XYZ file of C-alpha atoms in Angstrom:
277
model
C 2.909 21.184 -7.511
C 6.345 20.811 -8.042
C 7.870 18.104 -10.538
C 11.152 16.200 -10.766
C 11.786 13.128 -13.066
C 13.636 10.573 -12.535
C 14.903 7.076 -13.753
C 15.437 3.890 -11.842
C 15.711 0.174 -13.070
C 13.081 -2.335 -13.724
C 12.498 -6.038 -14.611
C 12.879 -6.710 -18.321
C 8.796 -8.625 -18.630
C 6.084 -5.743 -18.749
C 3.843 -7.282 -15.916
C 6.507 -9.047 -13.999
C 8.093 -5.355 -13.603
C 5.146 -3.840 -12.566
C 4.640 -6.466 -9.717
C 8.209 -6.079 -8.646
C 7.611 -2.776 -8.834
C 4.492 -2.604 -6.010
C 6.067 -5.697 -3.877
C 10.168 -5.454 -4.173
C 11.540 -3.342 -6.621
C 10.796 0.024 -5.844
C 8.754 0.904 -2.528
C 7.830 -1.763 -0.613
C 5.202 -0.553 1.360
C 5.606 -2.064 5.494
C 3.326 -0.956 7.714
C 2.706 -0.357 11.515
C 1.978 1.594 14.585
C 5.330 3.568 15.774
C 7.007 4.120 19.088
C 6.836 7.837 18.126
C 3.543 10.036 19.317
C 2.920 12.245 16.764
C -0.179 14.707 17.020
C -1.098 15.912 13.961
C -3.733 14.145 11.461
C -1.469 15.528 8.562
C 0.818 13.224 6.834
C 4.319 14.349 7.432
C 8.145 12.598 7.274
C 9.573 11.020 10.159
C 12.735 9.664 8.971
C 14.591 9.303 5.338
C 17.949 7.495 4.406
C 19.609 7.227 1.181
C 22.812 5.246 1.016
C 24.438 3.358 -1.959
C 23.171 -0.113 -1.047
C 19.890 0.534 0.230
C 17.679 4.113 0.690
C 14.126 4.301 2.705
C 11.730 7.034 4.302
C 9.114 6.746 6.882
C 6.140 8.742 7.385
C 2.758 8.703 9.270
C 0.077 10.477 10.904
C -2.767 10.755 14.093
C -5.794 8.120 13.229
C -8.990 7.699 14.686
C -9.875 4.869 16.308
C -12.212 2.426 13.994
C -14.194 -0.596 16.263
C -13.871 -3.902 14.415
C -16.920 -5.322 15.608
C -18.728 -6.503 12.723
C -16.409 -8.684 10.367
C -18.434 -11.491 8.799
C -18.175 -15.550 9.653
C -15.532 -15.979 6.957
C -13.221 -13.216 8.169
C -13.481 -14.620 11.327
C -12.231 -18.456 10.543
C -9.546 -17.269 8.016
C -7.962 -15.866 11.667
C -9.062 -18.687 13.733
C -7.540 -20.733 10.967
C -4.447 -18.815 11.120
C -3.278 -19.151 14.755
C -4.990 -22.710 14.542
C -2.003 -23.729 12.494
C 0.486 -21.959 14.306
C -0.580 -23.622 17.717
C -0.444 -26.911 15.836
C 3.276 -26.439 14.779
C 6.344 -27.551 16.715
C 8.753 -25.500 18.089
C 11.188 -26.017 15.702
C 8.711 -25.648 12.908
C 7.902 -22.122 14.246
C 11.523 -21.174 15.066
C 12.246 -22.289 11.429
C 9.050 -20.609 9.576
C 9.478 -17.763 7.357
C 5.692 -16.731 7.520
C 4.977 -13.420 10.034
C 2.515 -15.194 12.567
C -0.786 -13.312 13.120
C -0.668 -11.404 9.399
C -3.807 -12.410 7.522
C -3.965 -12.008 3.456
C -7.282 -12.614 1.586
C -8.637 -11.445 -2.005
C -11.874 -9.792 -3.081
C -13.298 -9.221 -6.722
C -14.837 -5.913 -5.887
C -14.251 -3.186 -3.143
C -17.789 -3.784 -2.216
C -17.087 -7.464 -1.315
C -13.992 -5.882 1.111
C -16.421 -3.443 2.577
C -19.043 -6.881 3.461
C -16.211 -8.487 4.955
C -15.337 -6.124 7.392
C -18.883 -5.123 8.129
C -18.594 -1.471 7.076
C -18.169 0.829 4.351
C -14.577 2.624 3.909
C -14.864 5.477 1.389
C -12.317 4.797 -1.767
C -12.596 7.641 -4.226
C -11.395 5.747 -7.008
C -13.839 3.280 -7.490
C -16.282 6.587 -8.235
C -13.890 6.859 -11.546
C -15.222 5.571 -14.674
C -11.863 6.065 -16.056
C -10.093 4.226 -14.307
C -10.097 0.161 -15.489
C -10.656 -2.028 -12.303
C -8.079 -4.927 -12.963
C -4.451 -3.487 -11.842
C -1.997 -5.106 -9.594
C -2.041 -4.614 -6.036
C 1.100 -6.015 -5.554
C 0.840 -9.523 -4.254
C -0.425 -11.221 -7.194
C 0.978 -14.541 -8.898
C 3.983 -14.311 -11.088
C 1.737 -16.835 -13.484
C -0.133 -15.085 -16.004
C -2.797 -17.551 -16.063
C -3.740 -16.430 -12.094
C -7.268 -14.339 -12.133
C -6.417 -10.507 -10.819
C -8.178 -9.909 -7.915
C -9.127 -6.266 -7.562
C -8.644 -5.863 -4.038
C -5.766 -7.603 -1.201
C -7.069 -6.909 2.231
C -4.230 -7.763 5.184
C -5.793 -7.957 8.450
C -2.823 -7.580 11.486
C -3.551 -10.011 14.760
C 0.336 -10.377 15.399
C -0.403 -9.329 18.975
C -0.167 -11.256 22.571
C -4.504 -11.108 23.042
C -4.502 -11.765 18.855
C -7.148 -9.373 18.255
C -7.732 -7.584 15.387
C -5.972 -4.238 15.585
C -4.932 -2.756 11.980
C -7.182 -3.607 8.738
C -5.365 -2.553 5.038
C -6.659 -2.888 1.737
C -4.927 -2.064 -1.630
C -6.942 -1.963 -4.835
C -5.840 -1.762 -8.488
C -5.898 0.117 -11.340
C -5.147 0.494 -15.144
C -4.860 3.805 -17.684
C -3.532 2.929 -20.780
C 0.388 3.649 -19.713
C -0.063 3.745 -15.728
C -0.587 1.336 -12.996
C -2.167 2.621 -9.764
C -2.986 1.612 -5.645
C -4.517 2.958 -3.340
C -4.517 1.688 -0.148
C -6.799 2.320 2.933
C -5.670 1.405 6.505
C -7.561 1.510 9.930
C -6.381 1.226 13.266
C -8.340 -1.050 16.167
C -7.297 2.040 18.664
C -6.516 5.646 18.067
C -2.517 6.527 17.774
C 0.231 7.084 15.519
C 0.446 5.124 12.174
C 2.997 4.704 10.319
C 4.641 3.206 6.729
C 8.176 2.724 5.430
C 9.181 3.135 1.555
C 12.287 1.145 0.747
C 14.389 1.070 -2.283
C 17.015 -1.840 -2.745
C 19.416 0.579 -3.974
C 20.569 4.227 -3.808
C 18.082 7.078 -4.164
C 16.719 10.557 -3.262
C 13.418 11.442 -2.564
C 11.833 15.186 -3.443
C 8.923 15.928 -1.149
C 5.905 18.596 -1.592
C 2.693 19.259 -0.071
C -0.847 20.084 -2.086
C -4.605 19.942 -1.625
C -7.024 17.398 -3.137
C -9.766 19.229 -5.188
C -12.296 18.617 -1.593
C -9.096 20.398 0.194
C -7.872 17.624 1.736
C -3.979 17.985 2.364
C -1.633 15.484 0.952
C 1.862 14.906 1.010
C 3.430 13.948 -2.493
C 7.079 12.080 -3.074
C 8.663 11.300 -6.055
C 11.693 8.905 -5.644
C 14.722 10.591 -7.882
C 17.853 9.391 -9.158
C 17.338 5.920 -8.500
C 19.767 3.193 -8.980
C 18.943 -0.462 -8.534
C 21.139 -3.306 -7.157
C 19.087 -6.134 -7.247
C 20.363 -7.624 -10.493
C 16.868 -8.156 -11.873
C 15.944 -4.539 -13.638
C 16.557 -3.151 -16.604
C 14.216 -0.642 -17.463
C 13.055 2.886 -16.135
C 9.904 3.646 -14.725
C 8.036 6.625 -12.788
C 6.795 6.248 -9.322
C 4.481 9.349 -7.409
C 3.478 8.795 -4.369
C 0.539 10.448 -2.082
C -0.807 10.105 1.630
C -3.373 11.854 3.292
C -6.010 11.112 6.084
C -9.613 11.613 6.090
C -11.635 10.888 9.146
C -10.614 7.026 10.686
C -8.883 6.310 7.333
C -4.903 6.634 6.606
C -4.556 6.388 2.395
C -1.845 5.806 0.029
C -1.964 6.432 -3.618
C 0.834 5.051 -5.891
C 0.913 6.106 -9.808
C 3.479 4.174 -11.731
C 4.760 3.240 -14.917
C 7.150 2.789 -17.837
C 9.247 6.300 -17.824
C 8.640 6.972 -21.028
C 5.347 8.087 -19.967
C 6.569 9.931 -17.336
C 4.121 13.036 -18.757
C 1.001 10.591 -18.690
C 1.715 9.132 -15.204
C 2.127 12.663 -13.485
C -0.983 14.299 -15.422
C -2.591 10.867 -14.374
C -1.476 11.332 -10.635
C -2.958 14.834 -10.480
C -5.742 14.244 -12.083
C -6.509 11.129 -9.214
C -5.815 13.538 -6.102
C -7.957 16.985 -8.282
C -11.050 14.416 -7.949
C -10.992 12.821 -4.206
């Protein structure tokens, strides 16, 4: 595939950059189902800005439909529990409330325990890598240090008028010695067009290619380029490649990223991830 580096800022703390990184800094990944119909199961760009104060791109994909029937007892309560609270709130308390409504977040150890919760299995090539060290961020961890890492985030979508489960995502981590890496996994309650944003708080262009997995799966790749930062809180550079394909009910995204010093490491990393799923 074709490469292009690039530099953009970071935070000046190691791990605090890296969780900027996933959840502010760099792409921060917002998901949903679009107005658009699109009818092809290959990941392809729908829209893509870049502007001094603040650059994004959108892209998505045809998914299956995948029946939600079997989430356990706990999965259950923690969204009885959620519009529980809401109903209990004033109206000024709501109108006031920063928190989106009907979004659920919980944490497993281990894919498998994700996978129990739901009911099913959900195929994540990555956990099949014995390279690959099982304790990166996802994204949405604590800023303290002394906070366990959970391996997985799961975020379960019920923001709807029947609140019913409809979209299912969940985003594990990984370590190499010089890269941090996601992937997520998301499944749609009915069959349609899905979709996810990429924003950058900043200007920046984004360089686009298309490739095959090593099972011939085909992906589209973006590298953000010529980033530049206004937030105020980086200082660094990093490296950020980016991946989505689909395969069968499942819509996944894989993010490689790291210090850009080891810009050669996180690309040879990033192709190395898609040559074995």
């Amino acid at each position: 595939m074709k490469r292009t580096f690039f530099d953009v800022k970071t935070a000046a703390a190691p791990v605090l950059c890296f969780m900027i990184i996933f959840s502010l800094g760099g792409c921060a990944m917002n998901t949903g189902d679009s107005n658009s119909q699109l009818t092809d199961t290959d990941v392809q760009i729908i829209a893509m800005n870049s502007d001094a104060t603040n650059s994004s791109y959108q892209v998505g994909a045809t998914l299956s439909s995948t029946a939600f029937s079997s989430i356990n007892q706990i999965f259950e309560d923690k969204i009885t529990q959620e519009w529980k609270t809401y109903d209990g709130m004033t109206k000024e308390a709501k109108t006031s409330s920063s928190h989106l409504w009907g979004i659920v977040y919980f944490e497993t150890d281990t894919w498998k325990e994700f996978e129990e919760a739901i009911g099913f299995s959900v195929n994540n090539p990555l956990e099949a890598l014995s390279w690959l060290d099982k304790t990166g961020y996802t994204g949405m961890e604590s800023a303290d240090p002394s906070t366990p890492i959970k391996h997985v985030e799961v975020r379960a979508n019920t923001a709807n008028v029947e609140r019913k489960l409809s979209e299912i995502s969940a985003t594990s981590g990984y370590n190499t010695a010089s890269t941090r890496i996601t992937l997520t996994a998301t499944l749609l309650l009915n069959a349609g067009t899905y979709t996810t944003d990429c924003a950058y708080n900043g200007k920046a262009t984004y360089e686009q290619d298309t490739a095959t997995t090593g099972s011939g799966i085909p992906v589209l790749t973006i590298i953000t380029t010529d980033g530049t930062n206004n937030a105020g809180y980086c200082n660094g550079g990093y490296y950020d490649s980016t991946a989505y394909w689909v395969k069968d009910n499942v819509f996944y995204t894989l993010r490689v990223i790291g210090d850009s010093a080891d810009k050669t490491e996180i690309l040879a990393t990033f192709d190395r991830i898609l040559e074995k799923i």
